[in-house]
PDB file of C-alpha atoms in Angstrom:
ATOM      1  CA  UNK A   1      -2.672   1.605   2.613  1.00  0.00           C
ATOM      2  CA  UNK A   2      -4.617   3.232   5.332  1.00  0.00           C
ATOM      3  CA  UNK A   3      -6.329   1.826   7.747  1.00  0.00           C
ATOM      4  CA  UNK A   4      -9.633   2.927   8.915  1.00  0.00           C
ATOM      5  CA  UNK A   5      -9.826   4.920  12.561  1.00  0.00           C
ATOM      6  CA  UNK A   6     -12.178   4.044  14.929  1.00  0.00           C
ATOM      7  CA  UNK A   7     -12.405   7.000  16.815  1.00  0.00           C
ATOM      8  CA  UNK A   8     -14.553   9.492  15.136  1.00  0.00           C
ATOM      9  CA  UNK A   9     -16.789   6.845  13.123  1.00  0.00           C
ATOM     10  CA  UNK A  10     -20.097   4.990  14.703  1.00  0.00           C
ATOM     11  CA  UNK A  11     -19.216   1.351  14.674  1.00  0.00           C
ATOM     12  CA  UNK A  12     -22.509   0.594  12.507  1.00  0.00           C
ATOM     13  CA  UNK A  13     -21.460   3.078   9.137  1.00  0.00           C
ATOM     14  CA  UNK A  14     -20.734   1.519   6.174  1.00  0.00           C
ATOM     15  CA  UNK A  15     -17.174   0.522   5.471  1.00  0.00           C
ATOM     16  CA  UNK A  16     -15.643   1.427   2.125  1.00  0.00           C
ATOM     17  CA  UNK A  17     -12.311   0.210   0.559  1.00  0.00           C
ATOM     18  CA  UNK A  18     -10.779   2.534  -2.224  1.00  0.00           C
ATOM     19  CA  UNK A  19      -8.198   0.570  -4.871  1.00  0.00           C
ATOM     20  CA  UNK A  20      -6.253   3.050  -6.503  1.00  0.00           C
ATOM     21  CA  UNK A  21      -3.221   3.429  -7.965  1.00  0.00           C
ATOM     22  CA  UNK A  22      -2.497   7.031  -7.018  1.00  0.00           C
ATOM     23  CA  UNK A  23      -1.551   7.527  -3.677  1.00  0.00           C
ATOM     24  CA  UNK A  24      -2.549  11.284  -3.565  1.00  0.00           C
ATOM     25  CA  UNK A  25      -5.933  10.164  -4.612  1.00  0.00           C
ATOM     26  CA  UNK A  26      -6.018   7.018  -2.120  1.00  0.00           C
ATOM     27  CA  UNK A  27      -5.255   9.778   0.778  1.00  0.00           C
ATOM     28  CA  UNK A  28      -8.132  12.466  -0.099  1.00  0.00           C
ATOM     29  CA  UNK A  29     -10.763   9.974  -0.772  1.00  0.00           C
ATOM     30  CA  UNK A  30      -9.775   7.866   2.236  1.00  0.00           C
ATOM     31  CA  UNK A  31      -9.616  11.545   4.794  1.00  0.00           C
ATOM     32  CA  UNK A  32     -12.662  12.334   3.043  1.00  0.00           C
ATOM     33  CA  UNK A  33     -14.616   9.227   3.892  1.00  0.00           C
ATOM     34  CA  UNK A  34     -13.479   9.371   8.054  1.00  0.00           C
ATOM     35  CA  UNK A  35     -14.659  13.132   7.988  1.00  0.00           C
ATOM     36  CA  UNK A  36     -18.109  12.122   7.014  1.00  0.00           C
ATOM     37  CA  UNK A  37     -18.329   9.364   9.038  1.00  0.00           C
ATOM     38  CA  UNK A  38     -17.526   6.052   6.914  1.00  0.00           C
ATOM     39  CA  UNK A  39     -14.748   3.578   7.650  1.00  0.00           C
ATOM     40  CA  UNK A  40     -12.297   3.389   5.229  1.00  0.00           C
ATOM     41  CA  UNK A  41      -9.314   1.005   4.176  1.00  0.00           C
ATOM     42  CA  UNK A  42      -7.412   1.970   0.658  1.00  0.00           C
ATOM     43  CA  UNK A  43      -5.219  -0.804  -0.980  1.00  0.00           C
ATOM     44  CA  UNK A  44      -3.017   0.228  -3.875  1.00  0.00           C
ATOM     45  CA  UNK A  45      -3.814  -2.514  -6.645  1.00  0.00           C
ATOM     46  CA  UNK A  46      -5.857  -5.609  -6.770  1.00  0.00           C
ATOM     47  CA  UNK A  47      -3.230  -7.810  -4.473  1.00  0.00           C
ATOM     48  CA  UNK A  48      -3.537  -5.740  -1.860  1.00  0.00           C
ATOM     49  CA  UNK A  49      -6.964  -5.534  -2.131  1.00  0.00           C
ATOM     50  CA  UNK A  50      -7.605  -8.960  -2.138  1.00  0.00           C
ATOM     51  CA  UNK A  51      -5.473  -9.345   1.167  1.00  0.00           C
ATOM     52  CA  UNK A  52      -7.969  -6.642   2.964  1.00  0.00           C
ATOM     53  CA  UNK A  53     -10.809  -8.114   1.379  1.00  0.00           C
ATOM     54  CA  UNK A  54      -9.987 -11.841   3.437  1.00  0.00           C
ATOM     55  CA  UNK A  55      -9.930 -10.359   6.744  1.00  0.00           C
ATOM     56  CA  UNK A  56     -12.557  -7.388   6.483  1.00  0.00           C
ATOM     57  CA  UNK A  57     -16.336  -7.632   4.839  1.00  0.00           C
ATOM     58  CA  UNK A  58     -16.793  -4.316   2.848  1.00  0.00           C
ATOM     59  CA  UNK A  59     -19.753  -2.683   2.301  1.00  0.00           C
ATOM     60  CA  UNK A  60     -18.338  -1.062  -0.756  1.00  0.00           C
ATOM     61  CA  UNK A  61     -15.283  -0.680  -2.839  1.00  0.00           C
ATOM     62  CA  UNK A  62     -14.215   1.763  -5.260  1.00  0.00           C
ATOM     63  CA  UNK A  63     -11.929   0.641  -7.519  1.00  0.00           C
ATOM     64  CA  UNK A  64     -10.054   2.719  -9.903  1.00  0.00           C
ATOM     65  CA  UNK A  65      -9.195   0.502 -12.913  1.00  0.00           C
ATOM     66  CA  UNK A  66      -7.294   0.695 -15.978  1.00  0.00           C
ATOM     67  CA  UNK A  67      -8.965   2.265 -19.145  1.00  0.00           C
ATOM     68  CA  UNK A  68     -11.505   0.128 -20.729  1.00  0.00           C
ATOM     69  CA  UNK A  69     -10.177   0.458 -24.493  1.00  0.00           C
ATOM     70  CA  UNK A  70      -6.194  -0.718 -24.386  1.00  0.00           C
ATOM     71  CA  UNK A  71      -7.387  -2.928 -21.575  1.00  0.00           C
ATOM     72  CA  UNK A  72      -9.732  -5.931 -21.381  1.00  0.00           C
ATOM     73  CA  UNK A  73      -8.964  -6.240 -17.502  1.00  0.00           C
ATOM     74  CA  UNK A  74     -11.492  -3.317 -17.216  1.00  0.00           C
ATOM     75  CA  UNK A  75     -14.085  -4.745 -18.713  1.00  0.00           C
ATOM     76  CA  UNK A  76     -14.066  -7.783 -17.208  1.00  0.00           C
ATOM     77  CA  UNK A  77     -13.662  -6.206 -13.709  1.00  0.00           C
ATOM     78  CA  UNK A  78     -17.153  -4.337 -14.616  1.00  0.00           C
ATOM     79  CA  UNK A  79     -18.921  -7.201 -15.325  1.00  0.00           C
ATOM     80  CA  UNK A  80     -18.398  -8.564 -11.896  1.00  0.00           C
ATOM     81  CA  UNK A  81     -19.161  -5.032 -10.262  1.00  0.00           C
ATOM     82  CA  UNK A  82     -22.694  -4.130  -8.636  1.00  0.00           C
ATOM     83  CA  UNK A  83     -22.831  -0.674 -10.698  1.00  0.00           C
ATOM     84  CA  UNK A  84     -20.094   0.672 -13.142  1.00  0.00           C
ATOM     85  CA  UNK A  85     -19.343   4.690 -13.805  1.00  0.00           C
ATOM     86  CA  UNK A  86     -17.832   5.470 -17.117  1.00  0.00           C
ATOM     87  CA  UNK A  87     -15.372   8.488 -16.909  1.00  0.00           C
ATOM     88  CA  UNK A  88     -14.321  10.334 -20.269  1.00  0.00           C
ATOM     89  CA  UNK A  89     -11.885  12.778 -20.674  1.00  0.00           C
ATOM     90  CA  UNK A  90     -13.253  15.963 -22.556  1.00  0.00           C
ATOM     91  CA  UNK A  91     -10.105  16.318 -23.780  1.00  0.00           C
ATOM     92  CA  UNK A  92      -8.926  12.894 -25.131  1.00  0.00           C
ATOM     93  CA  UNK A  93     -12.204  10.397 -25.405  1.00  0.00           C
ATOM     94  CA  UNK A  94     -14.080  10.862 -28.965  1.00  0.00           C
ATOM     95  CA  UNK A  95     -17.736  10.024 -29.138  1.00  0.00           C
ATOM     96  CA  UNK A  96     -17.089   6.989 -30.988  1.00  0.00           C
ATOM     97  CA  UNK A  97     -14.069   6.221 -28.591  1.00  0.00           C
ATOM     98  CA  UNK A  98     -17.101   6.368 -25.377  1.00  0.00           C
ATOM     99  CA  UNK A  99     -19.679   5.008 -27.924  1.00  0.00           C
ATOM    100  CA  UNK A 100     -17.243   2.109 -27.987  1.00  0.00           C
ATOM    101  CA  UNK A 101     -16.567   1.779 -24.267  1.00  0.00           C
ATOM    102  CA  UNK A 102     -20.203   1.807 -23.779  1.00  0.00           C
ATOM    103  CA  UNK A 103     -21.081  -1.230 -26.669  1.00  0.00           C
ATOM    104  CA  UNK A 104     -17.742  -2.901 -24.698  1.00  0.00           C
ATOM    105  CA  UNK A 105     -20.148  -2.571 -21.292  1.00  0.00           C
ATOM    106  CA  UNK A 106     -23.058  -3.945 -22.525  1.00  0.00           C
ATOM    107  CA  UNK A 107     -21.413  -6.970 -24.372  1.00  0.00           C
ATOM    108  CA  UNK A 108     -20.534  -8.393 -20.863  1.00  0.00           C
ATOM    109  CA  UNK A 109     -23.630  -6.504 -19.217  1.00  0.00           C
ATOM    110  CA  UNK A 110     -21.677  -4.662 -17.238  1.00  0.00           C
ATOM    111  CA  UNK A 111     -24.258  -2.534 -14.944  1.00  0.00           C
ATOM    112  CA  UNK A 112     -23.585   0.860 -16.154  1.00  0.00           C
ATOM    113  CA  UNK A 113     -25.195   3.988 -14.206  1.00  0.00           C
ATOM    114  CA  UNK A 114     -23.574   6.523 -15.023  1.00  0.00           C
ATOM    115  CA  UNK A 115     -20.409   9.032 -16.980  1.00  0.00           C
ATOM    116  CA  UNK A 116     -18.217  11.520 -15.588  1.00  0.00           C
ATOM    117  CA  UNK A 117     -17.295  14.203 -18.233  1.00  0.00           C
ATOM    118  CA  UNK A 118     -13.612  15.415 -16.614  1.00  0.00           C
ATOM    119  CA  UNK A 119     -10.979  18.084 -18.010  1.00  0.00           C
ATOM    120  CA  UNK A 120     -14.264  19.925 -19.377  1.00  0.00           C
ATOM    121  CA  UNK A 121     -12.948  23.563 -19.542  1.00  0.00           C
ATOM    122  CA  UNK A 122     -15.522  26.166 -17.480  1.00  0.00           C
ATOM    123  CA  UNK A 123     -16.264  28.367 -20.800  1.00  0.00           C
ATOM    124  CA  UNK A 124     -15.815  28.453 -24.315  1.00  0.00           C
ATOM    125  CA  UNK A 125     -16.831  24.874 -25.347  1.00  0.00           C
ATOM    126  CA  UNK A 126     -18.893  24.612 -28.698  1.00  0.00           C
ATOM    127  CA  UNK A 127     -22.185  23.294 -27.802  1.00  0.00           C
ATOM    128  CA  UNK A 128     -26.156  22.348 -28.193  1.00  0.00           C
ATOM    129  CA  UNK A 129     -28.036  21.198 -25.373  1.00  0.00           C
ATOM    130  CA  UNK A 130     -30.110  22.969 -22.700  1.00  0.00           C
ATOM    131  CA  UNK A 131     -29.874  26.011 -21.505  1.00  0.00           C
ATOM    132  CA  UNK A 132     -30.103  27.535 -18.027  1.00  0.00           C
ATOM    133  CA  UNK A 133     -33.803  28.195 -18.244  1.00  0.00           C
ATOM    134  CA  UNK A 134     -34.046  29.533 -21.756  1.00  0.00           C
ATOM    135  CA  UNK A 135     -34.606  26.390 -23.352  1.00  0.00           C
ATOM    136  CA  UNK A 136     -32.962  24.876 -26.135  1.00  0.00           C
ATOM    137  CA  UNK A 137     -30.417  26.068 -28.385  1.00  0.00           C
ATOM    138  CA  UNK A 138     -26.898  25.991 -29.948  1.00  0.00           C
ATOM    139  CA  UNK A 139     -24.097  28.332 -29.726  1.00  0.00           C
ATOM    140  CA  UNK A 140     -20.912  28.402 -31.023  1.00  0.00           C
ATOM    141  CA  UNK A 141     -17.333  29.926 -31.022  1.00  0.00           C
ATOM    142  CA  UNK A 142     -16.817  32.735 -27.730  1.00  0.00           C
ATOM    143  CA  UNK A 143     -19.094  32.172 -24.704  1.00  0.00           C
ATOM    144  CA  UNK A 144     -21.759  34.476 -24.224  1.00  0.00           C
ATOM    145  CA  UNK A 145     -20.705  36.620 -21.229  1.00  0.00           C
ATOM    146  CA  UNK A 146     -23.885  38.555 -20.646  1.00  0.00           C
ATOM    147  CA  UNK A 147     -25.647  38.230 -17.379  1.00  0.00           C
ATOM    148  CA  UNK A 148     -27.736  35.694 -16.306  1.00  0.00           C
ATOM    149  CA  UNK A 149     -30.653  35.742 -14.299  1.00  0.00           C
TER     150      UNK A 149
END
C-alpha cells in the first residue's frame, strides 16, 4: 500500500489507515487524506493491515469489509469497531434486506451511527418524505420539474 508522506503533513495530525480491497479506491482516499493534511497508510486486506498496525499506532482506520448478509466476518468486525456506517445500495438492498443488517448490528451491539444510501438516481425516484421547504408530502411516478425557490 501507500505509505504516508511527511512532507506536506504537521507531524501532530491524526494518522489514518484505509483497508480496502479496491486499489482505485485505496489511492483517492489515501491522496485525499495527504491533501487535507492527515497521514495516511492503506493496506489491501486484513494481513496487511495487521502488519502496519504492529509497527504504527493509528488514530483511525477505515476498513472496507465484506457485506454483512452472505458474510458473518462483517459483523463480527463491527462489533469490535468504535462506530460502524451501514451502506445500502438503492439499487440492490430491500428494506427488509437493511432492516436485517441493522437487527444483525444490534445482536452483537455493534455501534452503529450511521447509513449511506449509494446508486440513488438524481430524479425520478417514487417517494414520501420531506420536502425542500414545503413540508410534507408524497409524489409519485415523473419528477416534478418546476422551479424551485
Amino acid at each position: 500500500g501507500e505509505q504516508a508522506r511527511m512532507t506536506e503533513t504537521d507531524e501532530d495530525a491524526p494518522h489514518i489507515l484505509v483497508v480496502d480491497d479496491d486499489a482505485r479506491l485505496r489511492q483517492l482516499l489515501h491522496r485525499y487524506l495527504l491533501q487535507n493534511g492527515y497521514f495516511a497508510t492503506t493496506a489491501a486486506d486484513a494481513a496487511e493491515a495487521k502488519a502496519r498496525a504492529k509497527s504504527i499506532a493509528f488514530d483511525l482506520i477505515v476498513l472496507d469489509s465484506a457485506p454483512i448478509l452472505p458474510v458473518t466476518d462483517a459483523v463480527e468486525l463491527a462489533a469490535l469497531a468504535d462506530a460502524t456506517v451501514l451502506v445500502a445500495s438503492a439499487d440492490r438492498t430491500t428494506a427488509t434486506m437493511l432492516a436485517t443488517a441493522v437487527e444483525r448490528l444490534n445482536q452483537v451491539d455493534a455501534p452503529l451511527v450511521g447509513v449511506v444510501l449509494n446508486r440513488a438516481p438524481e430524479r425520478g425516484l417514487r417517494s414520501y418524505g420531506y420536502g425542500y421547504g414545503y413540508g410534507y408530502g408524497s409524489s409519485g411516478g415523473a419528477p416534478d420539474d418546476s422551479p424551485k425557490e
